[in-house]
Tab-separated table of C-alpha atoms in Angstrom:
chain	number	residue	atom	x	y	z
N	1	MET	CA	3.503	102.274	109.069
N	2	ASP	CA	2.805	102.789	105.422
N	3	ALA	CA	5.363	101.934	102.688
N	4	PRO	CA	6.944	104.899	101.068
N	5	ASP	CA	5.579	105.859	97.642
N	6	ASN	CA	8.347	105.686	95.015
N	7	GLY	CA	6.151	107.109	92.243
N	8	ASP	CA	5.729	103.780	90.270
N	9	THR	CA	2.571	103.489	88.234
N	10	THR	CA	0.900	100.381	86.870
N	11	LEU	CA	0.373	100.214	83.034
N	12	GLY	CA	-2.953	99.152	81.632
N	13	VAL	CA	-3.312	95.882	79.800
N	14	ASP	CA	-4.323	97.474	76.447
N	15	GLU	CA	-1.517	100.049	76.340
N	16	LYS	CA	1.630	99.343	74.216
N	17	PRO	CA	5.102	100.189	75.511
N	18	ALA	CA	6.551	103.361	74.061
N	19	ARG	CA	9.050	102.947	71.155
N	20	THR	CA	12.567	104.120	71.631
N	21	GLY	CA	13.463	106.355	68.658
N	22	THR	CA	11.475	107.109	65.529
N	23	GLY	CA	11.441	104.542	62.752
N	24	VAL	CA	10.928	105.058	59.006
N	25	GLY	CA	7.414	103.686	59.181
N	26	GLU	CA	6.421	106.074	61.953
N	27	LEU	CA	7.711	109.056	59.969
N	28	LEU	CA	5.715	107.977	56.932
N	29	ARG	CA	2.568	107.440	58.991
N	30	ALA	CA	2.928	110.864	60.642
N	31	GLU	CA	3.262	112.535	57.240
N	32	ARG	CA	0.243	110.607	55.933
N	33	LEU	CA	-1.921	111.668	58.856
N	34	ALA	CA	-0.725	115.258	58.485
N	35	ARG	CA	-2.035	115.237	54.889
N	36	GLY	CA	-5.325	113.600	55.881
N	37	LEU	CA	-4.790	110.403	53.860
N	38	SER	CA	-6.010	107.009	54.924
N	39	ILE	CA	-4.169	103.725	54.468
N	40	GLU	CA	-6.630	102.792	51.718
N	41	ASP	CA	-5.870	106.018	49.825
N	42	VAL	CA	-2.136	105.331	49.950
N	43	ALA	CA	-2.598	101.675	48.944
N	44	ARG	CA	-4.760	102.664	45.965
N	45	GLN	CA	-2.333	105.332	44.696
N	46	LEU	CA	0.745	103.146	45.180
N	47	ARG	CA	-1.094	100.094	43.804
N	48	LEU	CA	-0.234	98.092	46.900
N	49	ALA	CA	-2.262	95.957	49.238
N	50	VAL	CA	-3.459	97.504	52.512
N	51	ARG	CA	-1.480	94.890	54.456
N	52	GLN	CA	1.702	95.952	52.664
N	53	VAL	CA	1.205	99.643	53.599
N	54	THR	CA	0.444	98.637	57.192
N	55	ALA	CA	3.583	96.454	57.377
N	56	LEU	CA	5.645	99.342	55.996
N	57	GLU	CA	4.352	101.815	58.607
N	58	GLU	CA	4.976	99.248	61.360
N	59	ASP	CA	8.537	98.593	60.131
N	60	ASP	CA	7.665	94.929	59.661
N	61	TYR	CA	9.904	94.330	56.676
N	62	ASP	CA	9.675	90.556	56.809
N	63	LYS	CA	6.205	90.832	55.293
N	64	LEU	CA	7.600	92.900	52.402
N	65	ALA	CA	9.827	90.117	50.978
N	66	GLY	CA	13.137	91.606	52.090
N	67	GLY	CA	14.946	94.928	52.082
N	68	THR	CA	15.051	95.305	48.296
N	69	PHE	CA	11.297	95.630	48.029
N	70	ALA	CA	11.151	97.723	51.223
N	71	ARG	CA	13.472	100.329	49.684
N	72	GLY	CA	11.232	100.586	46.666
N	73	PHE	CA	8.106	100.958	48.770
N	74	VAL	CA	9.740	103.659	50.956
N	75	ARG	CA	10.917	105.597	47.901
N	76	ASN	CA	7.457	105.535	46.283
N	77	TYR	CA	5.733	106.360	49.592
N	78	ALA	CA	8.014	109.396	50.141
N	79	LYS	CA	7.386	110.535	46.567
N	80	LEU	CA	3.634	110.317	47.175
N	81	LEU	CA	3.959	112.394	50.357
N	82	GLN	CA	6.323	114.831	48.565
N	83	ILE	CA	9.183	114.451	51.050
N	84	ASP	CA	12.880	113.685	50.565
N	85	ALA	CA	13.463	109.923	50.378
N	86	ALA	CA	17.261	109.993	50.855
N	87	PRO	CA	17.336	110.309	54.677
N	88	LEU	CA	14.586	107.700	54.964
N	89	LEU	CA	16.521	105.224	52.791
N	90	GLN	CA	19.700	105.825	54.782
N	91	GLN	CA	17.849	105.191	58.038
N	92	LEU	CA	16.234	102.112	56.495
N	93	ASP	CA	19.617	100.643	55.567
N	94	GLN	CA	20.788	101.041	59.158
N	95	SER	CA	17.722	99.369	60.625
N	96	LEU	CA	17.634	96.441	58.194
N	97	PRO	CA	19.758	93.369	59.019
N	98	PRO	CA	22.378	92.473	56.412
N	99	SER	CA	20.786	90.140	53.897
N	100	ALA	CA	22.506	87.196	52.291
N	101	PRO	CA	23.124	87.512	48.571
N	102	GLN	CA	20.262	86.062	46.600
N	103	THR	CA	20.783	83.853	43.609
N	104	ILE	CA	18.400	84.388	40.743
N	105	THR	CA	17.871	81.380	38.505
N	106	TYR	CA	16.523	81.622	34.994
N	107	GLN	CA	14.645	78.761	33.394
N	108	THR	CA	15.521	78.203	29.763
N	109	GLU	CA	13.709	74.930	29.205
N	110	GLY	CA	11.302	76.456	26.708
N	111	VAL	CA	14.044	77.980	24.524
N	112	PRO	CA	16.003	75.106	22.915
N	113	PHE	CA	19.160	76.021	21.045
N	114	PRO	CA	20.480	73.836	18.211
N	115	SER	CA	23.721	72.106	19.033
N	116	LYS	CA	26.737	72.215	16.759
N	117	GLN	CA	26.724	68.437	16.435
N	118	LYS	CA	23.156	68.313	15.118
N	119	SER	CA	23.710	71.161	12.678
N	120	GLY	CA	26.915	69.533	11.418
N	121	THR	CA	25.153	66.212	10.826
N	122	ARG	CA	22.342	67.934	8.959
N	123	ASN	CA	24.827	69.759	6.729
N	124	LEU	CA	26.589	66.500	5.900
N	125	ILE	CA	23.299	64.864	4.917
N	126	VAL	CA	22.337	67.772	2.654
N	127	ALA	CA	25.773	67.783	1.016
N	128	GLY	CA	25.594	64.026	0.435
N	129	VAL	CA	22.179	64.296	-1.242
N	130	ILE	CA	23.416	67.083	-3.542
N	131	ILE	CA	26.525	65.126	-4.551
N	132	LEU	CA	24.450	62.000	-5.242
N	133	ALA	CA	22.036	63.968	-7.440
N	134	LEU	CA	24.929	65.427	-9.450
N	135	LEU	CA	26.471	61.988	-9.974
N	136	LEU	CA	23.156	60.562	-11.202
N	137	LEU	CA	22.743	63.478	-13.622
N	138	ILE	CA	26.235	62.997	-15.062
N	139	TYR	CA	25.629	59.254	-15.381
N	140	GLU	CA	22.377	59.770	-17.307
N	141	ILE	CA	24.028	62.233	-19.716
N	142	TYR	CA	27.021	60.061	-20.599
N	143	ARG	CA	25.394	56.642	-20.328
N	144	GLY	CA	24.840	56.387	-24.075
N	145	ASN	CA	28.470	57.178	-24.924
N	146	GLU	CA	29.875	54.824	-22.302
N	147	ALA	CA	27.638	51.964	-23.485
N	148	ASN	CA	28.784	52.378	-27.096
N	149	ILE	CA	32.476	52.519	-26.124
N	150	ALA	CA	32.106	49.385	-23.962
N	151	ASN	CA	30.396	47.456	-26.782
N	152	ILE	CA	33.069	48.461	-29.291
N	153	GLY	CA	35.871	47.420	-26.902
N	154	LYS	CA	34.421	44.059	-25.877
N	155	GLN	CA	32.742	42.578	-28.976
N	156	PRO	CA	35.168	42.891	-31.931
N	157	SER	CA	36.380	39.257	-31.813
N	158	VAL	CA	32.921	37.763	-31.336
N	159	SER	CA	31.287	40.036	-33.873
N	160	SER	CA	33.889	39.249	-36.517
N	161	GLU	CA	33.220	35.522	-36.233
N	162	THR	CA	29.452	35.757	-36.061
N	163	GLY	CA	29.362	38.486	-38.666
N	164	SER	CA	31.358	36.465	-41.196
N	165	GLY	CA	29.117	33.463	-40.599
N	166	ALA	CA	26.009	35.573	-41.054
N	167	GLU	CA	27.349	37.058	-44.267
N	168	GLU	CA	28.220	33.661	-45.677
N	169	ALA	CA	24.810	32.312	-44.707
N	170	THR	CA	22.799	35.221	-46.064
N	171	GLU	CA	24.701	36.388	-49.180
N	172	PRO	CA	22.748	35.242	-52.271
N	173	PRO	CA	25.240	35.930	-55.135
N	174	GLN	CA	26.240	32.260	-55.496
N	175	PHE	CA	22.705	31.477	-56.710
N	176	GLN	CA	23.112	33.686	-59.751
N	177	SER	CA	25.797	31.655	-61.528
N	178	PRO	CA	23.854	28.360	-61.324
N	179	ASP	CA	20.893	30.135	-62.936
N	180	VAL	CA	22.978	30.956	-65.967
N	181	ILE	CA	24.484	27.495	-66.133
N	182	SER	CA	21.166	25.756	-65.699
N	183	ASN	CA	19.516	27.954	-68.284
N	184	SER	CA	22.269	27.353	-70.832
N	185	ASP	CA	22.353	23.649	-70.124
N	186	ALA	CA	18.585	23.385	-70.197
N	187	ASP	CA	18.459	25.086	-73.550
N	188	LEU	CA	20.838	22.536	-75.099
N	189	PRO	CA	18.192	19.809	-75.385
N	190	ALA	CA	15.853	22.361	-76.970
N	191	GLU	CA	18.367	23.093	-79.725
N	192	GLU	CA	19.010	19.403	-80.354
N	193	ALA	CA	15.293	18.562	-80.278
N	194	THR	CA	15.070	19.174	-84.015
N	195	ALA	CA	17.235	16.115	-84.610
N	196	GLY	CA	14.616	13.786	-83.208
N	197	LYS	CA	12.481	12.852	-80.202
N	198	GLN	CA	14.843	10.031	-79.265
N	199	GLU	CA	17.835	12.356	-78.871
N	200	SER	CA	15.810	14.979	-76.975
N	201	THR	CA	14.760	12.513	-74.275
N	202	ALA	CA	18.341	11.346	-73.885
N	203	GLN	CA	19.564	14.919	-73.338
N	204	LEU	CA	17.234	15.521	-70.350
N	205	SER	CA	19.777	14.075	-67.918
N	206	VAL	CA	22.643	16.344	-69.071
N	207	PRO	CA	21.994	19.422	-66.804
N	208	ALA	CA	22.019	17.400	-63.584
N	209	PRO	CA	25.811	16.748	-63.328
N	210	VAL	CA	26.616	20.430	-64.027
N	211	LEU	CA	24.622	21.810	-61.040
N	212	SER	CA	26.201	22.282	-57.629
N	213	PRO	CA	25.209	19.798	-54.858
N	214	PRO	CA	22.565	22.032	-53.208
N	215	LEU	CA	20.941	22.766	-56.564
N	216	ALA	CA	21.095	19.133	-57.614
N	217	ARG	CA	18.826	18.203	-54.713
N	218	GLN	CA	16.289	20.790	-55.805
N	219	ALA	CA	16.485	19.738	-59.450
N	220	ALA	CA	16.012	16.034	-58.614
N	221	PRO	CA	12.183	16.100	-58.802
N	222	ALA	CA	12.388	17.736	-62.204
N	223	THR	CA	14.622	14.963	-63.617
N	224	ALA	CA	12.380	12.251	-62.214
N	225	VAL	CA	9.483	13.300	-64.393
N	226	PRO	CA	11.106	12.415	-67.714
N	227	GLU	CA	12.006	8.928	-66.400
N	228	SER	CA	8.386	8.116	-65.611
N	229	ALA	CA	6.899	9.850	-68.647
N	230	SER	CA	9.071	9.915	-71.775
N	231	THR	CA	6.663	12.228	-73.607
N	232	VAL	CA	7.745	15.353	-71.663
N	233	SER	CA	9.150	17.950	-74.045
N	234	PRO	CA	12.613	19.499	-73.557
N	235	ARG	CA	11.067	22.976	-73.198
N	236	SER	CA	9.001	21.904	-70.166
N	237	ALA	CA	12.110	20.397	-68.582
N	238	SER	CA	14.063	23.610	-69.041
N	239	GLN	CA	11.208	25.638	-67.503
N	240	ALA	CA	11.119	23.314	-64.495
N	241	ALA	CA	14.876	23.664	-64.021
N	242	ASN	CA	14.642	27.436	-64.174
N	243	THR	CA	11.800	27.461	-61.642
N	244	THR	CA	13.587	25.291	-59.070
N	245	VAL	CA	16.838	27.185	-59.307
N	246	ALA	CA	15.287	30.664	-59.165
N	247	SER	CA	13.090	29.975	-56.133
N	248	PRO	CA	15.877	30.472	-53.531
N	249	ALA	CA	16.714	33.887	-55.014
N	250	VAL	CA	13.090	34.983	-54.725
N	251	ASN	CA	12.862	33.890	-51.105
N	252	GLY	CA	16.227	35.495	-50.255
N	253	GLY	CA	15.262	38.886	-51.713
N	254	ALA	CA	12.329	39.434	-49.313
N	255	ASN	CA	12.780	41.668	-46.243
N	256	GLY	CA	16.278	42.724	-47.277
N	257	ILE	CA	18.487	45.213	-45.367
N	258	HIS	CA	21.169	47.091	-47.291
N	259	LEU	CA	23.796	48.978	-45.244
N	260	ILE	CA	26.258	51.373	-46.900
N	261	PHE	CA	29.074	52.734	-44.703
N	262	ALA	CA	30.566	56.106	-45.670
N	263	GLY	CA	32.594	56.088	-42.444
N	264	GLU	CA	33.724	53.599	-39.799
N	265	SER	CA	30.750	52.321	-37.742
N	266	TRP	CA	30.052	49.559	-35.243
N	267	THR	CA	26.732	47.926	-36.221
N	268	GLU	CA	24.632	45.113	-34.763
N	269	VAL	CA	21.568	43.574	-36.495
N	270	LYS	CA	19.233	40.890	-35.094
N	271	ASP	CA	16.116	39.415	-36.715
N	272	GLY	CA	12.793	38.430	-35.195
N	273	ARG	CA	14.040	34.939	-34.276
N	274	GLY	CA	16.913	36.363	-32.234
N	275	ARG	CA	19.601	35.456	-34.773
N	276	LEU	CA	22.615	37.750	-34.917
N	277	LEU	CA	22.943	38.792	-38.562
N	278	LEU	CA	25.737	41.338	-38.116
N	279	SER	CA	27.888	42.511	-35.203
N	280	ARG	CA	31.209	44.123	-36.089
N	281	ILE	CA	33.147	47.321	-36.800
N	282	ASN	CA	32.584	48.163	-40.461
N	283	PRO	CA	35.340	50.148	-42.242
N	284	ARG	CA	34.630	53.039	-44.549
N	285	GLY	CA	33.412	52.059	-48.022
N	286	THR	CA	31.957	48.663	-47.051
N	287	GLU	CA	28.402	47.429	-47.722
N	288	HIS	CA	26.281	44.616	-46.315
N	289	VAL	CA	23.065	43.006	-47.573
N	290	LEU	CA	21.277	41.114	-44.790
N	291	GLN	CA	18.132	38.967	-44.830
N	292	GLY	CA	16.127	37.302	-42.123
N	293	THR	CA	12.787	37.152	-40.352
N	294	PRO	CA	11.279	40.520	-39.358
N	295	PRO	CA	11.123	42.460	-37.185
N	296	PHE	CA	14.776	43.510	-37.319
N	297	PHE	CA	16.516	45.272	-34.415
N	298	LEU	CA	19.404	47.540	-35.394
N	299	THR	CA	22.059	49.386	-33.367
N	300	ILE	CA	24.186	51.627	-35.609
N	301	GLY	CA	27.143	53.616	-34.288
N	302	ASN	CA	28.232	56.821	-36.081
N	303	ALA	CA	24.811	56.808	-37.747
N	304	ALA	CA	25.515	60.039	-39.627
N	305	GLU	CA	27.994	58.132	-41.859
N	306	VAL	CA	25.662	55.161	-42.564
N	307	LYS	CA	22.959	54.814	-45.231
N	308	LEU	CA	20.160	52.282	-44.587
N	309	VAL	CA	17.894	50.819	-47.295
N	310	TYR	CA	15.090	48.455	-46.273
N	311	ASN	CA	13.047	46.623	-48.936
N	312	SER	CA	14.435	49.008	-51.575
N	313	LYS	CA	13.315	52.068	-49.557
N	314	PRO	CA	15.793	54.434	-47.851
N	315	VAL	CA	15.350	54.885	-44.080
N	316	ASP	CA	16.200	58.197	-42.375
N	317	LEU	CA	18.304	57.476	-39.261
N	318	ALA	CA	18.223	61.031	-37.853
N	319	PRO	CA	15.027	60.597	-35.737
N	320	TYR	CA	16.521	57.486	-34.075
N	321	THR	CA	20.009	58.907	-33.396
N	322	ASN	CA	21.183	59.833	-29.886
N	323	ALA	CA	22.356	63.456	-29.818
N	324	PHE	CA	25.247	62.734	-27.424
N	325	GLY	CA	26.723	59.489	-28.759
N	326	GLY	CA	25.576	59.563	-32.390
N	327	THR	CA	24.167	56.029	-32.055
N	328	ALA	CA	20.887	55.066	-33.758
N	329	ARG	CA	18.601	52.379	-32.304
N	330	LEU	CA	15.522	51.272	-34.273
N	331	SER	CA	13.421	48.300	-35.330
N	332	LEU	CA	12.119	47.473	-38.807
N	333	GLU	CA	8.864	45.579	-39.288
């Protein structure tokens, strides 16, 4: 007895089971075929890969990197086929599984931003350099004035002592009076020579006691000559006395510095041997005559009120005067 036929049929191996419902991809493929377009034509116009168009028509959205890209592809595909994309997108949202929110990270390693700490440090450095430059400029401008004020405040006591000693050592007026005395005394034997040669030789020793001690030492060789040779005339003895006494005045007059102060001025003078000839505050109306070994080094405060004469020649102090402090610094050869 044969089994009853229930109408079942056997499917072939190569046949695919029929889909239940119509997906978005199937609708797009049907519209493409209706317009006679191939997958390659669609891929070229949409600038997509063939595999992406195939995955879209097969509703294989995993190959399209998620629903966000799938929506864009469906919208562009519908626009190409000139159909309404709204119902397709609505159907696509229903068929897609809910996706987890994606976090988009941005790399900012190549765009460094300056920190507030670094900018603040740089500003402090710049401000410090500017302040230092201003302080150096002010110091250079007023250095001359400050140096003069410091010298005036510190050296009055020392300069007064050294200055008085230098003046006493270098002033030559005391040599003038012995010249007159020696000349007058030396002429006495010449006047009495008419009385006789005996009296003239006896008078040769008279000028020696009258001379001061320093001049007596210098006149000693002149008095020794008459003792050894009695034939020396009184006139030759007087000439010898005049020569020995006048020689210090000649030596003292060389390389002379004459300072005339029309106003108060602090002045310092040194000679070539390093001796301090003058260092003091000079009141108005005073004068100084200094002598020594050249070159001379002079520092003259309030130079506009001081007149300088060197070796009987006036010296202009204006080219050597500081414009800020009024102090002149120069050397005389």
